[in-house]
Amino acid sequence: MKTISLPLLALVALAGVGCDRASRPASPGGPALPGMDPLPVQQARAYPETVTGDFLSLADFENIPGGPGGQDQLRLFSIGPAGAEGARSYVLNITRTGAGALEVTAAPNAELVFKPQVHDFRGYTLLSLAIYCESLRDDLHVTLASDRARWRSHAALVRPGWNTVLVDIQRLAGVPNFEIASVREVRIGFAHVDTPVRFNVDDIMLINNTRPLQPAPAGMKLVKTGLNYALTGGKLPQPVLLSQGADGLWRLGGAANHRVQVVAMGQPMGADETLAGMGDLRVGVVDVLELNPARVRLANTWFFPLRPGEWANLAIRQIRWEYTFYADGRWATFVEINNAGGADIAAVRIAPFATVALAGTAETGGCETAEIRSQGLGGPIARWAFLWTPETPEGKQVRANYLDHGVIRQTMGAKADAPGDLDRDGFDETQGCYVLAADPAGHCRFALTPPAGGLRDPIFRIIGKWEGKVAVNSEGLLIRDVTPLDDGSVLFVLKGLIDRPTHVEVTGRPATR
């Protein structure tokens, strides 16, 4: 069995004898307080990356029989550098799991210094820290030091309350002279503070989180390793990688990369990516929006604050990418540039990795293109949506259908308020599917008239709230593959070539709450 959680005393013993990681026994984690689950159970619930069961607790501030107590673990922590002002204390009022945590007050330029009693970080992909902060900040850094080298993480975004800060320690392999088998210090600090900052720390762990994320569409696999993702299978370009770069932003890699250029007035636009028009300060965040048997949806947000440190809220300058992948190879991309408060943008150029169908709006028509250009943004916010498909006869038809998706006439249901329906015609260009809504009784009925040449495998999302199964019938035939989504809506495909007007009915028992 892989390691789940070990008291610190056991960790010291194992490190001293050089025990192989795979042979370490699971720990019961000590007795739980009345009404409280055992600590390993709490940790597994609080930290999704521990789902592999392969994680190691370095500090948890709990009282373990036969091991150091929560307060005793404070001796592993100090304020640095020498002479820096700050304080640390054991607290019971603000904890992530268990009964205790560490509270820190650090003056500007001061850091919390942790000297772990396990030094060999090999075989793990993440260093995980629970951090409680009272404000929204973008300047948390974690620094790791071995005997001969030091490495500082990208700036991490922390929100008010408890945060799980994940550091991808796979990057240590590329740091010259860094000895990942001999990590001596972990430093935690905020880079841009003018007054003392207070924060709490709980549950410092090493995690091997490499795993396929489930469920996924048939024939597709989404694997997460550290903080990076790899999507393979289906008819997608192989593989689709989403990896964090040197500036802390995640970018597509492998066979599929959308190159973007954003420049301000007077800045040159060359052949390579440039984000000069958005400024040098940047923080990235990736979210898995959907993962189900019908599709995979990922969001990749690049934040560009005007100044580092504390933020008022998340509504700041940003570029947000949303990717929607289907098993048949269609891949919808939505990109939004929000430059509110920034210097004027002179030009934007997005170069997808291949020819795509670019969605139009109510004012402009769509087209197939290998490049998207815009002189300025025409306002503080600009949006584009486009679709890639394989270069097969079926894929080319799906791409053509994205630009001309026929006419949909709803005879029963409610109006769908879908921000992704850019021209308000019942088709969500940002997700590559039709979108309608059921009425309060749980019914939706519509007729679809295809364009000349027909529709190939159209996909539908019906917004609603149901209890139990939802039935979908097309021309009297039952559609068996109906995928419920987390927001209560359902997704289904009319398979084959639709070359005549087709009537569809969706019914289900409405949710009572």
XYZ file of C-alpha atoms in Angstrom:
513
model
C 0.000 0.000 0.000
C 1.208 3.510 -0.764
C 1.847 5.969 2.016
C -1.180 7.900 3.188
C -0.076 9.858 6.252
C 2.679 9.404 8.774
C 3.406 11.056 12.103
C 6.622 13.043 12.057
C 8.447 10.670 14.392
C 7.839 7.812 11.970
C 9.051 9.962 9.095
C 12.347 10.597 10.832
C 12.872 6.897 11.408
C 12.080 6.010 7.809
C 14.364 8.697 6.454
C 17.164 7.491 8.689
C 17.107 3.927 7.370
C 16.501 4.889 3.737
C 13.245 2.942 3.526
C 11.812 2.614 0.020
C 8.741 4.821 -0.402
C 6.535 2.053 -1.751
C 7.102 -0.039 1.365
C 6.085 2.574 3.908
C 3.024 1.501 5.875
C -0.125 3.572 6.053
C -0.622 5.375 9.334
C -3.840 5.459 11.313
C -3.149 9.163 11.838
C -3.894 9.168 15.548
C -7.237 9.291 17.300
C -9.842 11.694 16.035
C -11.550 14.202 18.269
C -15.169 13.404 19.164
C -17.359 14.010 16.131
C -14.324 14.373 13.843
C -13.113 11.942 11.167
C -9.547 10.566 11.414
C -6.962 12.968 9.991
C -6.139 10.923 6.828
C -9.851 10.864 5.983
C -10.083 14.637 6.455
C -6.983 15.189 4.322
C -8.251 12.975 1.509
C -11.527 14.900 1.493
C -9.898 18.340 1.702
C -7.194 17.796 -0.930
C -8.402 16.242 -4.211
C -4.854 15.653 -5.467
C -4.400 12.987 -2.769
C -6.952 10.754 -4.511
C -4.094 8.509 -5.677
C -3.456 7.559 -2.043
C 0.242 8.275 -2.590
C 1.004 11.195 -0.289
C 3.206 11.944 2.683
C 2.497 14.392 5.509
C 5.483 16.585 6.406
C 3.679 18.733 8.985
C 0.073 18.612 10.180
C 0.207 20.287 13.649
C -1.707 17.446 15.283
C -1.052 15.594 18.517
C -0.035 12.055 17.527
C 0.449 9.474 20.313
C 4.128 8.562 20.502
C 5.124 11.431 18.204
C 5.700 15.170 18.430
C 2.627 17.169 19.394
C 1.155 19.959 17.346
C 2.991 22.617 19.328
C 6.222 20.605 19.198
C 6.186 20.851 15.394
C 6.694 24.611 15.681
C 10.403 23.963 16.266
C 10.650 23.018 12.577
C 9.607 26.571 11.632
C 11.306 29.940 12.010
C 11.188 33.448 10.558
C 13.935 34.316 8.100
C 16.274 35.741 7.133
C 18.136 36.148 10.408
C 17.013 39.294 12.183
C 13.740 39.590 10.235
C 10.705 40.532 12.271
C 7.854 38.093 12.633
C 6.111 35.604 14.878
C 4.674 32.113 14.700
C 2.208 30.421 17.021
C 0.111 27.294 17.373
C -3.618 28.003 16.984
C -6.870 26.085 17.273
C -9.316 28.631 15.853
C -8.301 28.585 12.151
C -7.475 25.095 10.858
C -7.908 23.308 7.533
C -8.062 19.779 8.955
C -7.687 18.372 12.436
C -7.469 20.503 15.560
C -4.350 22.636 15.115
C -2.545 24.867 12.629
C 0.290 27.386 12.458
C -0.327 31.140 12.469
C 2.374 33.409 11.072
C 2.932 37.155 11.119
C 5.759 38.223 8.819
C 7.163 41.693 8.278
C 7.928 42.912 4.737
C 10.793 40.878 3.226
C 10.403 38.187 5.906
C 9.558 34.546 5.168
C 8.410 31.479 7.046
C 11.247 28.927 6.981
C 10.367 25.221 7.292
C 13.072 22.587 7.765
C 11.407 19.271 6.863
C 12.607 16.101 8.522
C 12.177 14.205 5.263
C 14.583 15.481 2.612
C 14.067 13.078 -0.300
C 11.330 14.477 -2.547
C 11.959 12.010 -5.378
C 8.954 10.132 -6.718
C 6.527 12.925 -5.867
C 5.091 15.491 -8.259
C 3.625 18.114 -5.918
C 4.395 19.930 -2.711
C 1.016 20.858 -1.228
C 0.476 23.526 1.424
C -2.785 24.679 2.997
C -2.561 28.479 3.281
C -5.150 30.717 4.938
C -5.086 34.350 3.856
C -7.332 37.264 4.773
C -7.151 38.954 1.359
C -6.880 38.188 -2.355
C -3.203 38.239 -3.346
C -1.022 37.225 -6.283
C 2.443 37.270 -4.719
C 2.817 34.093 -2.656
C 6.101 32.354 -3.447
C 7.490 29.035 -2.227
C 11.264 28.557 -2.304
C 12.977 25.165 -2.034
C 16.647 24.826 -1.124
C 19.049 21.897 -1.286
C 22.700 21.920 -0.236
C 23.902 23.336 -3.565
C 20.989 25.156 -5.202
C 17.800 27.090 -4.597
C 14.576 27.289 -6.637
C 11.687 29.739 -6.344
C 8.193 28.859 -7.538
C 5.971 30.954 -9.734
C 3.777 33.458 -7.929
C 0.626 31.754 -6.660
C -2.820 33.301 -6.469
C -4.453 32.981 -3.043
C -8.039 33.911 -2.239
C -9.526 34.966 1.111
C -9.901 31.888 3.302
C -8.176 28.523 2.939
C -6.235 27.781 -0.251
C -4.474 24.633 -1.415
C -1.195 25.913 -2.844
C 0.387 23.349 -5.166
C 4.033 23.554 -6.217
C 5.049 21.380 -9.175
C 8.315 19.913 -7.898
C 8.922 18.060 -11.175
C 10.552 21.334 -12.262
C 13.393 20.719 -9.831
C 14.819 18.161 -12.268
C 15.766 21.028 -14.593
C 17.423 23.224 -11.948
C 21.238 23.008 -12.177
C 22.843 21.412 -9.108
C 19.526 21.024 -7.265
C 19.520 17.807 -5.240
C 15.912 16.668 -5.069
C 16.962 13.859 -2.739
C 18.287 16.424 -0.279
C 15.761 19.250 0.183
C 16.735 21.169 3.321
C 14.394 24.157 3.431
C 10.966 25.258 2.302
C 10.398 29.023 2.469
C 6.966 30.645 2.233
C 6.498 34.375 1.780
C 4.671 37.227 0.081
C 6.817 39.301 -2.251
C 4.979 42.636 -2.338
C 3.880 43.773 1.119
C 4.380 47.135 2.822
C 3.049 46.123 6.227
C 3.227 42.864 8.208
C 1.078 40.119 6.689
C -0.688 37.432 8.688
C -1.436 33.976 7.328
C -2.012 30.428 8.544
C -0.400 27.169 7.441
C -1.695 23.607 7.765
C -1.042 20.203 6.168
C 2.254 20.401 4.307
C 2.421 17.269 2.144
C 4.277 15.589 -0.684
C 1.936 14.076 -3.281
C 2.314 11.920 -6.352
C -0.839 12.944 -8.208
C -0.161 11.322 -11.610
C -3.425 9.752 -12.714
C -6.085 9.688 -15.418
C -9.029 11.931 -14.569
C -12.396 10.211 -14.777
C -14.906 9.900 -16.303
C -13.848 10.793 -19.838
C -15.393 10.264 -23.284
C -14.908 6.790 -24.748
C -11.486 6.447 -26.324
C -10.115 9.599 -24.675
C -7.813 9.959 -21.680
C -7.042 13.084 -19.649
C -3.952 12.594 -17.481
C -2.812 15.043 -14.826
C 0.813 15.017 -13.689
C 1.859 17.693 -11.254
C 0.096 20.816 -12.523
C 0.078 19.812 -16.199
C -2.492 18.011 -18.346
C -2.265 15.689 -21.354
C -5.333 14.789 -23.424
C -5.052 11.882 -25.843
C -7.332 9.621 -27.841
C -10.382 10.232 -29.944
C -9.596 12.030 -33.195
C -7.705 14.917 -31.611
C -4.205 15.962 -32.663
C -1.871 13.843 -30.556
C -1.315 14.757 -27.826
C -2.970 17.945 -26.587
C -0.771 19.222 -23.762
C -1.503 22.040 -21.331
C 1.685 22.895 -19.450
C 2.877 25.711 -17.219
C 5.628 27.824 -18.742
C 8.499 29.836 -17.321
C 6.253 32.868 -16.742
C 3.672 30.900 -14.746
C 1.047 30.739 -17.518
C -0.274 27.482 -18.970
C -0.051 27.062 -22.741
C -1.048 24.441 -25.239
C 1.801 22.311 -26.469
C 2.452 19.159 -28.403
C 0.800 19.074 -31.806
C -1.721 21.804 -30.999
C -0.718 25.302 -29.933
C -2.675 28.513 -30.493
C -0.104 31.311 -30.738
C -1.326 34.702 -29.525
C 0.060 38.212 -29.918
C -1.285 41.241 -28.065
C 0.545 44.533 -28.571
C -0.016 48.109 -27.439
C 0.513 51.238 -29.503
C 4.057 51.456 -30.854
C 4.985 47.857 -30.008
C 6.161 45.537 -32.810
C 4.308 42.375 -33.775
C 6.748 39.694 -34.883
C 6.336 36.015 -35.636
C 6.488 34.695 -32.061
C 4.068 34.979 -29.190
C 4.028 38.298 -27.391
C 1.812 39.552 -24.585
C 3.595 42.884 -24.319
C 0.338 44.797 -24.604
C -0.895 43.222 -21.371
C 2.214 43.986 -19.305
C 4.863 41.923 -17.539
C 2.928 40.982 -14.374
C 1.021 37.741 -14.856
C -0.494 34.829 -12.913
C -2.136 31.732 -14.402
C -4.938 29.414 -13.239
C -6.310 26.235 -14.877
C -9.700 24.717 -14.023
C -11.394 21.520 -15.184
C -14.889 22.767 -16.037
C -16.374 19.458 -17.176
C -15.285 15.849 -17.348
C -17.937 13.358 -18.383
C -18.660 10.642 -20.974
C -19.641 13.285 -23.556
C -16.868 15.874 -23.427
C -13.907 17.483 -21.646
C -13.894 21.217 -20.873
C -10.890 23.122 -19.523
C -10.470 26.807 -18.637
C -7.059 28.471 -18.819
C -6.983 32.007 -17.392
C -4.078 34.438 -17.637
C -4.335 37.340 -15.177
C -2.438 40.592 -15.810
C -2.631 42.794 -12.695
C -1.657 46.435 -13.008
C 0.366 46.101 -9.811
C 1.492 43.068 -7.788
C 0.288 42.136 -4.336
C -3.216 42.514 -2.964
C -6.215 42.569 -5.343
C -9.684 43.961 -4.687
C -11.329 41.109 -6.645
C -10.796 38.759 -9.598
C -12.340 41.164 -12.120
C -8.984 42.332 -13.442
C -7.280 42.367 -16.840
C -7.102 38.858 -18.192
C -7.076 36.546 -21.181
C -9.320 33.545 -20.674
C -9.289 30.457 -22.856
C -11.992 27.790 -22.698
C -11.462 24.509 -24.556
C -14.261 22.003 -25.239
C -13.220 18.604 -26.612
C -15.529 15.918 -28.016
C -14.643 12.301 -28.786
C -15.306 12.711 -32.519
C -12.446 15.224 -32.691
C -14.320 18.520 -32.706
C -12.579 21.064 -30.505
C -14.246 24.387 -29.694
C -12.132 27.250 -28.365
C -13.400 30.450 -26.783
C -10.999 33.279 -25.985
C -11.866 36.507 -24.193
C -9.502 39.436 -23.691
C -10.503 41.793 -20.880
C -8.300 44.881 -20.927
C -10.412 47.053 -18.616
C -8.177 49.668 -17.024
C -5.169 48.893 -19.209
C -3.391 50.828 -21.950
C -5.047 50.750 -25.370
C -4.418 47.587 -27.371
C -3.245 48.328 -30.900
C -3.605 44.859 -32.392
C -4.400 41.232 -31.592
C -3.365 38.215 -33.632
C -4.321 34.621 -32.824
C -2.787 31.890 -34.964
C -4.461 28.507 -34.340
C -2.342 25.449 -35.073
C -4.499 24.671 -38.138
C -7.393 26.039 -40.167
C -10.486 26.617 -38.025
C -14.054 27.791 -38.468
C -14.301 31.255 -36.881
C -17.746 32.103 -35.520
C -19.458 35.271 -36.612
C -21.752 37.513 -34.605
C -25.182 38.982 -35.222
C -23.433 41.701 -37.261
C -20.694 39.722 -39.034
C -20.607 36.323 -40.671
C -18.181 33.536 -39.854
C -15.497 32.026 -42.058
C -12.748 29.440 -42.228
C -9.344 30.909 -41.451
C -5.817 30.076 -40.323
C -5.393 33.421 -38.566
C -7.511 35.797 -36.494
C -6.580 39.482 -36.593
C -8.091 42.500 -34.898
C -7.017 46.129 -34.971
C -7.647 47.083 -31.370
C -10.396 45.578 -29.249
C -13.249 47.945 -30.056
C -13.819 48.348 -26.314
C -12.436 46.962 -23.052
C -13.472 43.374 -23.876
C -13.220 41.322 -27.072
C -14.285 37.715 -27.691
C -13.684 35.089 -30.354
C -14.904 31.511 -30.777
C -13.641 28.953 -33.272
C -13.825 25.232 -34.020
C -11.210 22.751 -35.184
C -12.138 19.374 -36.667
C -10.134 16.580 -38.307
C -9.446 16.900 -42.038
C -11.858 14.090 -42.921
C -15.055 14.406 -44.974
C -17.078 14.168 -41.755
C -14.845 16.652 -39.950
C -15.043 19.173 -42.771
C -18.830 18.944 -42.734
C -18.951 19.523 -38.956
C -16.768 22.593 -39.484
C -19.128 23.861 -42.184
C -22.101 23.215 -39.876
C -20.451 25.390 -37.226
C -20.771 28.316 -39.638
C -24.212 27.370 -40.986
C -26.094 25.297 -38.428
C -29.558 25.560 -39.929
C -32.628 26.868 -38.136
C -33.958 25.690 -34.800
C -37.561 26.458 -33.819
C -38.571 25.830 -30.227
C -42.253 25.041 -29.613
C -42.050 24.131 -25.923
C -39.596 25.222 -23.253
C -38.020 28.362 -21.875
C -35.643 30.884 -23.348
C -32.040 29.792 -22.890
C -29.830 32.510 -21.453
C -26.519 31.220 -22.807
C -23.644 33.739 -22.933
C -21.891 31.499 -25.458
C -24.683 31.914 -28.025
C -22.935 34.856 -29.656
C -25.601 35.656 -32.262
C -28.632 34.475 -30.238
C -29.754 31.828 -32.729
C -29.844 28.823 -30.377
C -26.288 27.659 -31.087
C -23.506 28.087 -28.504
C -20.413 28.877 -30.549
C -18.132 28.758 -27.501
C -18.982 25.094 -26.814
C -19.833 23.924 -30.337
C -23.384 22.780 -29.561
C -27.011 23.891 -29.748
C -28.430 25.226 -26.495
C -32.076 25.364 -25.416
C -33.916 25.325 -22.088
C -36.742 23.254 -20.649
C -39.799 24.850 -19.080
C -40.532 24.574 -15.330
C -42.450 21.344 -16.000
C -39.294 19.741 -17.415
C -40.294 19.790 -21.109
C -38.463 21.030 -24.194
C -39.649 20.480 -27.764
C -38.086 21.822 -30.944
C -37.744 21.314 -34.682
C -34.367 21.452 -36.409
C -34.169 22.352 -40.088
C -30.701 21.542 -41.468
C -28.864 23.675 -44.032
C -28.251 22.465 -47.569
C -25.935 19.474 -47.329
C -27.314 18.439 -43.935
C -25.986 18.389 -40.371
C -23.397 15.861 -39.220
C -23.823 14.549 -35.649
C -25.284 17.741 -34.116
C -24.818 18.089 -30.348
C -27.462 19.561 -28.036
C -27.335 20.928 -24.509
C -30.708 21.352 -22.819
C -30.726 23.536 -19.718
C -33.005 22.370 -16.937
C -33.321 20.889 -13.478
C -34.583 17.326 -13.362
C -34.856 14.468 -10.901
C -33.883 11.080 -12.272
C -33.446 10.192 -15.917
C -34.289 12.518 -18.783
C -35.913 11.019 -21.889
C -34.992 12.279 -25.365
C -36.959 11.261 -28.461
C -36.174 12.186 -32.055
C -38.862 11.429 -34.628
C -40.269 8.811 -32.252
C -36.911 7.093 -31.643
C -35.387 7.021 -28.158
C -31.927 8.591 -27.832
C -30.160 6.359 -25.323
C -26.920 8.260 -24.703
C -27.972 11.258 -22.617
C -25.254 12.737 -20.396
C -26.280 14.725 -17.302
C -24.019 17.682 -16.518
C -23.140 19.055 -13.108
C -25.272 22.173 -13.595
C -28.411 20.054 -14.090
C -28.547 20.278 -17.883
C -28.192 17.311 -20.252
C -26.140 16.711 -23.390
C -26.898 14.394 -26.318
C -26.026 13.812 -29.984
C -28.279 13.106 -32.951
C -25.954 10.667 -34.673
C -25.553 10.486 -38.405
C -26.457 12.903 -41.185
C -29.571 14.991 -40.535
C -30.813 15.948 -44.011
C -34.469 16.768 -43.340
C -36.458 18.700 -40.701
C -36.265 16.741 -37.452
C -38.446 17.009 -34.353
C -36.983 16.392 -30.898
C -38.670 16.196 -27.504
C -36.964 16.220 -24.106
C -38.938 15.289 -20.986
C -38.174 14.577 -17.367
C -39.521 15.034 -13.882
C -38.589 18.529 -12.695
C -36.525 18.847 -9.547
C -38.507 19.955 -6.517
C -35.626 21.943 -5.062
